[in-house]
Amino acid sequence: MSTTVTPTPDHEKLLQEAMRWAAGSPFEPALARHSRREVLRRNHRYYRHRIPLYRQIADRAGVNDEAPFEVLAHEMLLPDVIFKAYPQSLLDKRDFAGMNGWLQTIFHDEVKVPVDELESVDDWLMRLEDSGIHLAYSSGTSGNLSFVPRDAYSWWLFREGSLHYAPFLLARRGVIGRVKTPLARLAGMTFSPALFRKIFSRLGFGDFDGIFLNFSGGNQGTQIVGQELARRVRKANFLYPIKISATAIRALARR
C-alpha cells in the first residue's frame, strides 16, 4: 500500500470501524455515522467554493455552507449523469481543450494540462494522470463514457480503502484457514488502520492465487479495486489479461 498518503482523522476513524465490522468485532455505528456526516459537511463547504457546477446546484437549491446533514442528503445527492454531461462532439473532434474546460466545471482544482499532440482520449487521460488528476471511467453502456476526476488523496481512498476490510471479510468466511482466522479477527479488533496498512503492504495475500473476472488494466470503476487486490496475491489470473482502454470501450459502446 501507499505510504505517502495520510488519511484525515475522520477517514481514519471510518476505516477503523470498517475493519472492526468486517472482522465481526464490536464496533460503534454511531461514531461511524457521525464521522461520515462530518466528512460530508466538510466536503460540501469545500466543493461549494471550489467546484462551479456544485456551487450552481447548491445556489439554485438555496443550500448554504452551514446547511445541516438532512438538507444535504435531500438536496445535494447528485445524479451520475453530471459525469457524462460533456458534448460528445468534443471527443469526436478530439477537442481536448474543450474537455479540459468541461472537466474544470466538476473538479475542485485547476485543469491546465497541455493538449498539444493528443491523438486519443487515452492520451488525454495519461496527460491528466501525469499532472495528478486521476480519471475513473465507466463502461459506457449508454455510449457515453462517464469521467470521474479524483485528486491523489481521493484516488488513494478509492483504490485502497476497501483493502482495509476485505481481508477480514474473507477471514470470517474461513478463506484464510483455521489458524489464521482468529488471528485476523483479533487484528481487526485491535490494530489501527495505519498499523494494518504497514503489515498488509508487506504480507498481502501471499499464500493465495487470485482469480479476477475482469481486465488486468484500465481505469474502469470498481475493477480498479480488483487490480489492487491482484498486486497482493501470490499469482493473479484475470479473465481478460489485457488492459481495456477508454478508446476501445467508447468504440464498442457506440457501434
Short mmCIF file of C-alpha atoms in Angstrom, two decimals:
data_model
loop_
_atom_site.label_atom_id
_atom_site.label_comp_id
_atom_site.label_asym_id
_atom_site.label_seq_id
_atom_site.Cartn_x
_atom_site.Cartn_y
_atom_site.Cartn_z
CA MET A 1 0.00 0.00 0.00
CA SER A 2 0.97 3.60 -0.43
CA THR A 3 2.95 5.13 2.41
CA THR A 4 2.73 8.71 1.15
CA VAL A 5 -0.95 9.30 1.96
CA THR A 6 -2.11 10.21 5.45
CA PRO A 7 -5.88 9.84 5.93
CA THR A 8 -7.74 12.58 7.72
CA PRO A 9 -8.76 11.77 11.32
CA ASP A 10 -12.38 11.22 10.26
CA HIS A 11 -11.40 8.88 7.44
CA GLU A 12 -9.08 7.01 9.79
CA LYS A 13 -11.99 6.55 12.21
CA LEU A 14 -14.18 5.23 9.41
CA LEU A 15 -11.50 2.79 8.29
CA GLN A 16 -11.12 1.61 11.89
CA GLU A 17 -14.85 0.98 12.27
CA ALA A 18 -14.96 -0.79 8.89
CA MET A 19 -12.17 -3.12 10.00
CA ARG A 20 -13.97 -3.97 13.23
CA TRP A 21 -17.28 -4.54 11.46
CA ALA A 22 -15.67 -6.77 8.83
CA ALA A 23 -13.87 -8.81 11.49
CA GLY A 24 -17.13 -9.43 13.35
CA SER A 25 -15.86 -7.46 16.33
CA PRO A 26 -17.78 -4.86 18.34
CA PHE A 27 -17.89 -1.52 16.56
CA GLU A 28 -19.61 1.82 17.05
CA PRO A 29 -22.22 2.60 14.36
CA ALA A 30 -22.96 5.99 15.95
CA LEU A 31 -19.31 7.01 15.73
CA ALA A 32 -19.13 5.90 12.10
CA ARG A 33 -22.33 7.79 11.30
CA HIS A 34 -21.02 10.94 12.95
CA SER A 35 -17.71 10.72 11.09
CA ARG A 36 -19.41 10.16 7.73
CA ARG A 37 -21.69 13.14 8.25
CA GLU A 38 -18.83 15.35 9.36
CA VAL A 39 -16.85 14.44 6.23
CA LEU A 40 -19.91 15.12 4.08
CA ARG A 41 -20.49 18.55 5.65
CA ARG A 42 -16.83 19.48 5.28
CA ASN A 43 -16.77 18.33 1.66
CA HIS A 44 -19.94 20.29 0.93
CA ARG A 45 -18.35 23.53 2.17
CA TYR A 46 -15.19 22.87 0.20
CA TYR A 47 -16.91 21.82 -3.02
CA ARG A 48 -19.35 24.73 -2.89
CA HIS A 49 -16.41 27.11 -3.00
CA ARG A 50 -14.24 25.15 -5.45
CA ILE A 51 -16.49 23.34 -7.96
CA PRO A 52 -18.53 25.60 -10.28
CA LEU A 53 -21.29 23.11 -11.12
CA TYR A 54 -21.72 22.07 -7.50
CA ARG A 55 -21.98 25.72 -6.44
CA GLN A 56 -24.62 26.40 -9.11
CA ILE A 57 -26.71 23.45 -7.94
CA ALA A 58 -26.36 24.46 -4.29
CA ASP A 59 -27.30 28.08 -5.02
CA ARG A 60 -30.36 27.04 -7.02
CA ALA A 61 -31.45 24.83 -4.12
CA GLY A 62 -30.76 27.58 -1.57
CA VAL A 63 -28.19 25.41 0.25
CA ASN A 64 -25.53 27.46 2.03
CA ASP A 65 -22.27 26.44 3.70
CA GLU A 66 -23.89 25.71 7.06
CA ALA A 67 -26.72 23.51 5.79
CA PRO A 68 -27.43 20.54 8.10
CA PHE A 69 -26.91 16.98 7.02
CA GLU A 70 -30.61 16.37 6.41
CA VAL A 71 -30.71 19.20 3.86
CA LEU A 72 -27.57 17.98 2.12
CA ALA A 73 -28.95 14.44 1.92
CA HIS A 74 -32.17 15.71 0.37
CA GLU A 75 -30.86 18.43 -1.95
CA MET A 76 -27.25 17.65 -2.83
CA LEU A 77 -27.17 13.97 -3.79
CA LEU A 78 -26.46 14.45 -7.47
CA PRO A 79 -27.18 12.04 -10.35
CA ASP A 80 -24.21 10.41 -12.05
CA VAL A 81 -25.18 11.96 -15.39
CA ILE A 82 -23.15 15.02 -14.44
CA PHE A 83 -20.03 12.95 -15.11
CA LYS A 84 -21.05 12.37 -18.73
CA ALA A 85 -22.64 15.76 -19.43
CA TYR A 86 -19.95 16.88 -21.87
CA PRO A 87 -20.82 17.27 -25.58
CA GLN A 88 -19.87 14.04 -27.32
CA SER A 89 -18.68 16.15 -30.23
CA LEU A 90 -15.67 17.18 -28.13
CA LEU A 91 -14.32 13.63 -28.19
CA ASP A 92 -15.44 13.06 -31.78
CA LYS A 93 -13.40 16.10 -32.83
CA ARG A 94 -10.52 15.36 -30.41
CA ASP A 95 -11.15 18.74 -28.81
CA PHE A 96 -9.30 18.05 -25.58
CA ALA A 97 -9.06 21.73 -24.71
CA GLY A 98 -12.84 21.64 -24.63
CA MET A 99 -12.73 18.51 -22.48
CA ASN A 100 -10.39 20.33 -20.09
CA GLY A 101 -12.91 23.15 -19.88
CA TRP A 102 -15.77 20.75 -19.12
CA LEU A 103 -13.71 18.84 -16.54
CA GLN A 104 -12.96 22.10 -14.78
CA THR A 105 -16.68 22.55 -14.06
CA ILE A 106 -16.86 19.34 -11.98
CA PHE A 107 -13.37 19.24 -10.41
CA HIS A 108 -12.15 21.17 -7.40
CA ASP A 109 -8.73 22.09 -8.78
CA GLU A 110 -7.37 23.72 -11.91
CA VAL A 111 -7.26 21.69 -15.12
CA LYS A 112 -4.46 23.18 -17.20
CA VAL A 113 -2.82 20.19 -18.84
CA PRO A 114 -1.45 20.93 -22.34
CA VAL A 115 -3.41 19.29 -25.14
CA ASP A 116 -0.96 19.62 -27.99
CA GLU A 117 -0.23 16.40 -29.91
CA LEU A 118 -3.00 14.44 -28.18
CA GLU A 119 -4.47 11.86 -30.57
CA SER A 120 -6.95 9.96 -28.41
CA VAL A 121 -8.91 10.04 -25.18
CA ASP A 122 -6.29 7.69 -23.72
CA ASP A 123 -3.58 10.26 -24.44
CA TRP A 124 -5.70 12.86 -22.64
CA LEU A 125 -6.20 10.57 -19.65
CA MET A 126 -2.47 9.90 -19.45
CA ARG A 127 -1.69 13.62 -19.63
CA LEU A 128 -4.11 14.25 -16.77
CA GLU A 129 -2.63 11.36 -14.79
CA ASP A 130 0.83 12.86 -15.15
CA SER A 131 -0.50 16.13 -13.70
CA GLY A 132 -2.06 14.42 -10.67
CA ILE A 133 -5.67 14.26 -11.91
CA HIS A 134 -6.89 10.66 -11.99
CA LEU A 135 -9.99 9.83 -14.03
CA ALA A 136 -12.01 6.67 -13.47
CA TYR A 137 -14.36 5.93 -16.35
CA SER A 138 -17.48 3.86 -16.73
CA SER A 139 -18.23 1.00 -19.08
CA GLY A 140 -20.14 3.43 -21.30
CA THR A 141 -23.17 1.18 -21.79
CA SER A 142 -25.14 4.22 -22.93
CA GLY A 143 -22.46 5.03 -25.47
CA ASN A 144 -21.24 7.97 -23.40
CA LEU A 145 -18.33 7.40 -21.04
CA SER A 146 -18.55 8.87 -17.56
CA PHE A 147 -15.36 10.52 -16.29
CA VAL A 148 -14.98 10.89 -12.52
CA PRO A 149 -11.97 13.05 -11.57
CA ARG A 150 -10.04 12.44 -8.37
CA ASP A 151 -7.00 14.03 -6.78
CA ALA A 152 -4.20 11.96 -5.26
CA TYR A 153 -5.91 11.60 -1.88
CA SER A 154 -9.32 10.65 -3.24
CA TRP A 155 -7.64 8.26 -5.69
CA TRP A 156 -5.86 6.51 -2.83
CA LEU A 157 -9.09 6.12 -0.86
CA PHE A 158 -10.88 4.79 -3.92
CA ARG A 159 -8.21 2.21 -4.74
CA GLU A 160 -7.18 1.09 -1.28
CA GLY A 161 -9.90 1.97 1.20
CA SER A 162 -11.70 -1.34 0.71
CA LEU A 163 -8.46 -3.25 1.30
CA HIS A 164 -8.81 -2.36 4.97
CA TYR A 165 -11.88 -4.55 5.38
CA ALA A 166 -11.78 -7.10 2.52
CA PRO A 167 -9.20 -9.35 4.28
CA PHE A 168 -11.35 -9.52 7.41
CA LEU A 169 -14.48 -10.39 5.46
CA LEU A 170 -12.55 -13.22 3.81
CA ALA A 171 -11.30 -14.35 7.21
CA ARG A 172 -14.87 -14.53 8.56
CA ARG A 173 -15.74 -16.82 5.65
CA GLY A 174 -12.88 -19.15 6.54
CA VAL A 175 -10.89 -18.42 3.40
CA ILE A 176 -7.54 -17.87 5.08
CA GLY A 177 -7.52 -21.06 7.16
CA ARG A 178 -8.46 -22.28 10.62
CA VAL A 179 -5.34 -20.95 12.35
CA LYS A 180 -5.18 -17.51 10.77
CA THR A 181 -8.90 -16.73 11.06
CA PRO A 182 -8.91 -15.95 14.82
CA LEU A 183 -5.68 -14.01 14.41
CA ALA A 184 -7.28 -11.93 11.68
CA ARG A 185 -10.30 -11.24 13.86
CA LEU A 186 -8.03 -10.11 16.68
CA ALA A 187 -6.13 -7.86 14.26
CA GLY A 188 -9.36 -6.31 13.01
CA MET A 189 -10.38 -5.56 16.57
CA THR A 190 -7.07 -4.21 17.89
CA PHE A 191 -4.96 -2.89 15.00
CA SER A 192 -5.12 0.72 13.93
CA PRO A 193 -5.63 1.27 10.19
CA ALA A 194 -2.09 2.68 10.00
CA LEU A 195 -0.58 -0.45 11.57
CA PHE A 196 -2.70 -2.71 9.38
CA ARG A 197 -1.57 -0.86 6.24
CA LYS A 198 2.05 -1.35 7.25
CA ILE A 199 1.63 -5.08 7.84
CA PHE A 200 -0.65 -5.79 4.89
CA SER A 201 1.62 -3.91 2.48
CA ARG A 202 4.35 -6.36 3.41
CA LEU A 203 2.36 -9.61 3.63
CA GLY A 204 -0.75 -9.15 1.49
CA PHE A 205 -2.36 -12.43 0.39
CA GLY A 206 0.95 -14.13 -0.31
CA ASP A 207 -0.49 -17.58 0.42
CA PHE A 208 -3.13 -17.35 -2.28
CA ASP A 209 -3.63 -17.23 -6.01
CA GLY A 210 -6.36 -14.88 -7.18
CA ILE A 211 -8.95 -15.19 -9.94
CA PHE A 212 -10.36 -11.85 -11.12
CA LEU A 213 -13.28 -11.73 -13.53
CA ASN A 214 -12.26 -8.51 -15.22
CA PHE A 215 -9.50 -6.84 -17.20
CA SER A 216 -5.96 -6.67 -15.85
CA GLY A 217 -5.64 -2.97 -16.63
CA GLY A 218 -7.64 0.18 -17.20
CA ASN A 219 -9.43 2.72 -15.02
CA GLN A 220 -12.89 1.18 -15.10
CA GLY A 221 -14.61 1.90 -11.81
CA THR A 222 -14.58 -0.90 -9.27
CA GLN A 223 -12.33 -3.04 -11.48
CA ILE A 224 -9.51 -0.89 -10.11
CA VAL A 225 -10.08 -2.41 -6.67
CA GLY A 226 -9.63 -5.86 -8.18
CA GLN A 227 -6.39 -4.74 -9.75
CA GLU A 228 -5.15 -3.55 -6.35
CA LEU A 229 -6.02 -6.90 -4.77
CA ALA A 230 -4.26 -8.68 -7.64
CA ARG A 231 -1.00 -6.99 -6.68
CA ARG A 232 -1.16 -8.59 -3.26
CA VAL A 233 -1.75 -12.24 -4.11
CA ARG A 234 0.85 -14.85 -4.98
CA LYS A 235 -0.41 -15.19 -8.55
CA ALA A 236 -3.16 -13.20 -10.26
CA ASN A 237 -5.29 -14.72 -13.01
CA PHE A 238 -7.56 -12.38 -14.98
CA LEU A 239 -10.49 -13.36 -17.17
CA TYR A 240 -9.12 -10.82 -19.66
CA PRO A 241 -5.34 -10.45 -19.17
CA ILE A 242 -5.20 -7.19 -21.12
CA LYS A 243 -5.70 -3.51 -20.45
CA ILE A 244 -9.03 -2.18 -21.72
CA SER A 245 -8.67 1.41 -22.87
CA ALA A 246 -11.26 4.17 -22.77
CA THR A 247 -10.95 4.48 -26.56
CA ALA A 248 -11.81 0.79 -27.03
CA ILE A 249 -14.75 0.95 -24.62
CA ARG A 250 -16.17 4.01 -26.34
CA ALA A 251 -15.80 2.46 -29.78
CA LEU A 252 -17.53 -0.75 -28.70
CA ALA A 253 -20.38 1.05 -26.93
CA ARG A 254 -21.05 3.38 -29.86
CA ARG A 255 -21.11 0.74 -32.60
#
